[in-house]
Amino acid sequence: MVRPVMKDIFFLGQKSEPATKADVQVGRDLQDTLEANRAACVGMAANMIGIRKNVIIISMGFMDVIMFNPVMLRKDTLYETEEGCLSLPGVRKTIRFQNIEVEYYDMNWKKQRIKLSGWTAQICQHEMDHLEGILI
Ligand SMILES: [Zn+2]
């Protein structure tokens, strides 16, 4: 289901809680909401649709990856960049890692590990920040 995009800074500033297998529907709602905002959005966190659970979605270009309870295992090489956010106006400067490795549960609740670099790594870090209540 397509959900309205949360813009309440107080809500978005709160930390999210661990997701469980019962939250798989949240992943589907994120998928639908990202699809509806595709022109302006490359990733989302569950709190952006009003659900404070550790679920994110990242557009990889050719496909979207939904991650439950993502954990950063490795990160290296900082650089400065600019980002926008569907929940905020404009773009802001931020610092990101070039390369990351993330462990997460997928829609079938199987543990997965993925190495990301550059653009997709940047999106993933932005969305994982949302789970901590951190905005750019
Ligand atoms: Zn954002």
mmCIF file of C-alpha atoms and ligand atoms in Angstrom:
data_model
loop_
_atom_site.group_PDB
_atom_site.id
_atom_site.type_symbol
_atom_site.label_atom_id
_atom_site.label_comp_id
_atom_site.label_asym_id
_atom_site.label_seq_id
_atom_site.Cartn_x
_atom_site.Cartn_y
_atom_site.Cartn_z
ATOM 1 C CA MET A 1 0.000 0.000 0.000
ATOM 2 C CA VAL A 2 1.248 3.490 -0.855
ATOM 3 C CA ARG A 3 1.651 5.470 2.383
ATOM 4 C CA PRO A 4 1.917 9.249 2.868
ATOM 5 C CA VAL A 5 5.484 10.514 3.362
ATOM 6 C CA MET A 6 6.210 11.570 6.952
ATOM 7 C CA LYS A 7 7.675 15.080 7.249
ATOM 8 C CA ASP A 8 7.404 15.548 11.035
ATOM 9 C CA ILE A 9 10.997 16.255 12.135
ATOM 10 C CA PHE A 10 10.254 15.289 15.765
ATOM 11 C CA PHE A 11 8.932 11.864 14.707
ATOM 12 C CA LEU A 12 11.804 11.353 12.252
ATOM 13 C CA GLY A 13 14.319 12.249 14.977
ATOM 14 C CA GLN A 14 13.395 9.213 17.078
ATOM 15 C CA LYS A 15 15.279 5.920 16.916
ATOM 16 C CA SER A 16 13.503 2.954 15.332
ATOM 17 C CA GLU A 17 13.070 -0.470 16.919
ATOM 18 C CA PRO A 18 14.157 -3.908 15.667
ATOM 19 C CA ALA A 19 11.827 -5.394 13.058
ATOM 20 C CA THR A 20 10.445 -8.927 13.315
ATOM 21 C CA LYS A 21 9.142 -11.401 10.745
ATOM 22 C CA ALA A 22 5.675 -9.918 11.424
ATOM 23 C CA ASP A 23 6.863 -6.640 9.809
ATOM 24 C CA VAL A 24 7.262 -8.068 6.297
ATOM 25 C CA GLN A 25 4.213 -6.029 5.238
ATOM 26 C CA VAL A 26 6.170 -2.868 6.105
ATOM 27 C CA GLY A 27 8.669 -3.903 3.421
ATOM 28 C CA ARG A 28 5.867 -4.210 0.864
ATOM 29 C CA ASP A 29 4.476 -0.787 1.826
ATOM 30 C CA LEU A 30 7.949 0.723 1.437
ATOM 31 C CA GLN A 31 8.190 -0.894 -1.999
ATOM 32 C CA ASP A 32 4.813 0.556 -3.069
ATOM 33 C CA THR A 33 5.591 4.005 -1.645
ATOM 34 C CA LEU A 34 9.033 4.119 -3.281
ATOM 35 C CA GLU A 35 7.416 3.113 -6.580
ATOM 36 C CA ALA A 36 4.914 5.985 -6.248
ATOM 37 C CA ASN A 37 7.755 8.467 -5.570
ATOM 38 C CA ARG A 38 10.285 6.967 -7.988
ATOM 39 C CA ALA A 39 11.019 10.283 -9.750
ATOM 40 C CA ALA A 40 12.147 11.972 -6.523
ATOM 41 C CA CYS A 41 13.328 9.086 -4.393
ATOM 42 C CA VAL A 42 16.017 6.358 -4.458
ATOM 43 C CA GLY A 43 15.456 4.884 -1.026
ATOM 44 C CA MET A 44 13.282 5.019 2.075
ATOM 45 C CA ALA A 45 13.250 4.063 5.726
ATOM 46 C CA ALA A 46 10.123 2.781 7.478
ATOM 47 C CA ASN A 47 9.812 5.858 9.708
ATOM 48 C CA MET A 48 9.329 7.904 6.517
ATOM 49 C CA ILE A 49 5.969 6.118 6.209
ATOM 50 C CA GLY A 50 5.239 6.513 9.914
ATOM 51 C CA ILE A 51 6.516 3.130 11.191
ATOM 52 C CA ARG A 52 9.421 3.188 13.633
ATOM 53 C CA LYS A 53 10.910 -0.199 12.731
ATOM 54 C CA ASN A 54 14.332 -1.053 11.322
ATOM 55 C CA VAL A 55 13.321 -1.547 7.699
ATOM 56 C CA ILE A 56 14.783 0.220 4.663
ATOM 57 C CA ILE A 57 14.556 -0.002 0.899
ATOM 58 C CA ILE A 58 17.292 0.919 -1.561
ATOM 59 C CA SER A 59 16.932 1.389 -5.288
ATOM 60 C CA MET A 60 19.831 -0.375 -7.027
ATOM 61 C CA GLY A 61 18.677 0.935 -10.407
ATOM 62 C CA PHE A 62 17.719 -2.439 -11.907
ATOM 63 C CA MET A 63 16.000 -3.628 -8.714
ATOM 64 C CA ASP A 64 15.073 -2.583 -5.184
ATOM 65 C CA VAL A 65 16.514 -4.239 -2.091
ATOM 66 C CA ILE A 66 14.467 -4.367 1.112
ATOM 67 C CA MET A 67 16.503 -4.801 4.292
ATOM 68 C CA PHE A 68 15.229 -5.690 7.755
ATOM 69 C CA ASN A 69 17.507 -4.902 10.726
ATOM 70 C CA PRO A 70 20.522 -3.872 8.593
ATOM 71 C CA VAL A 71 23.890 -3.855 10.385
ATOM 72 C CA MET A 72 27.064 -2.273 9.004
ATOM 73 C CA LEU A 73 29.891 -4.812 9.142
ATOM 74 C CA ARG A 74 32.606 -2.860 7.334
ATOM 75 C CA LYS A 75 33.097 0.678 6.050
ATOM 76 C CA ASP A 76 36.011 2.560 4.527
ATOM 77 C CA THR A 77 37.106 5.678 2.643
ATOM 78 C CA LEU A 78 35.226 8.825 3.668
ATOM 79 C CA TYR A 79 34.201 11.486 1.166
ATOM 80 C CA GLU A 80 32.062 14.609 1.186
ATOM 81 C CA THR A 81 28.899 14.755 -0.888
ATOM 82 C CA GLU A 82 25.436 16.355 -1.099
ATOM 83 C CA GLU A 83 22.098 14.649 -0.526
ATOM 84 C CA GLY A 84 18.404 15.353 -0.635
ATOM 85 C CA CYS A 85 15.667 13.599 1.310
ATOM 86 C CA LEU A 86 12.005 13.067 0.448
ATOM 87 C CA SER A 87 11.150 14.164 4.014
ATOM 88 C CA LEU A 88 13.186 17.408 3.869
ATOM 89 C CA PRO A 89 13.417 20.391 1.522
ATOM 90 C CA GLY A 90 16.585 21.046 -0.488
ATOM 91 C CA VAL A 91 20.005 19.363 -0.457
ATOM 92 C CA ARG A 92 22.588 19.276 2.322
ATOM 93 C CA LYS A 93 26.293 18.482 2.622
ATOM 94 C CA THR A 94 27.178 15.195 4.284
ATOM 95 C CA ILE A 95 30.088 12.751 4.775
ATOM 96 C CA ARG A 96 29.769 9.149 3.572
ATOM 97 C CA PHE A 97 31.878 6.004 3.255
ATOM 98 C CA GLN A 98 32.759 4.896 -0.270
ATOM 99 C CA ASN A 99 32.523 1.172 0.525
ATOM 100 C CA ILE A 100 30.368 -0.662 3.027
ATOM 101 C CA GLU A 101 29.328 -4.225 3.833
ATOM 102 C CA VAL A 102 25.881 -4.755 5.353
ATOM 103 C CA GLU A 103 24.169 -7.757 6.918
ATOM 104 C CA TYR A 104 20.359 -7.854 6.932
ATOM 105 C CA TYR A 105 17.283 -10.070 6.764
ATOM 106 C CA ASP A 106 15.448 -10.233 3.442
ATOM 107 C CA MET A 107 11.678 -10.541 2.725
ATOM 108 C CA ASN A 108 11.919 -14.306 3.307
ATOM 109 C CA TRP A 109 13.670 -13.604 6.617
ATOM 110 C CA LYS A 110 16.910 -15.105 5.384
ATOM 111 C CA LYS A 111 20.147 -13.507 6.524
ATOM 112 C CA GLN A 112 21.972 -11.806 3.661
ATOM 113 C CA ARG A 113 25.260 -9.995 3.270
ATOM 114 C CA ILE A 114 25.959 -7.387 0.600
ATOM 115 C CA LYS A 115 28.924 -5.215 -0.389
ATOM 116 C CA LEU A 116 27.990 -1.797 -1.726
ATOM 117 C CA SER A 117 30.107 0.960 -3.257
ATOM 118 C CA GLY A 118 29.514 4.544 -4.341
ATOM 119 C CA TRP A 119 25.912 5.575 -5.061
ATOM 120 C CA THR A 120 24.127 2.520 -3.611
ATOM 121 C CA ALA A 121 26.408 2.588 -0.543
ATOM 122 C CA GLN A 122 25.493 6.258 -0.103
ATOM 123 C CA ILE A 123 21.749 5.550 -0.268
ATOM 124 C CA CYS A 124 22.116 2.685 2.202
ATOM 125 C CA GLN A 125 23.983 4.903 4.709
ATOM 126 C CA HIS A 126 21.355 7.642 4.353
ATOM 127 C CA GLU A 127 18.521 5.182 5.062
ATOM 128 C CA MET A 128 20.380 3.487 7.939
ATOM 129 C CA ASP A 129 20.865 6.960 9.471
ATOM 130 C CA HIS A 130 17.062 7.391 9.357
ATOM 131 C CA LEU A 131 16.738 4.280 11.576
ATOM 132 C CA GLU A 132 18.911 6.036 14.169
ATOM 133 C CA GLY A 133 16.787 9.168 13.926
ATOM 134 C CA ILE A 134 19.583 10.969 12.085
ATOM 135 C CA LEU A 135 18.614 13.319 9.265
ATOM 136 C CA ILE A 136 21.082 14.852 6.804
HETATM 137 ZN ZN ZN B 1 16.024 10.639 3.797
#
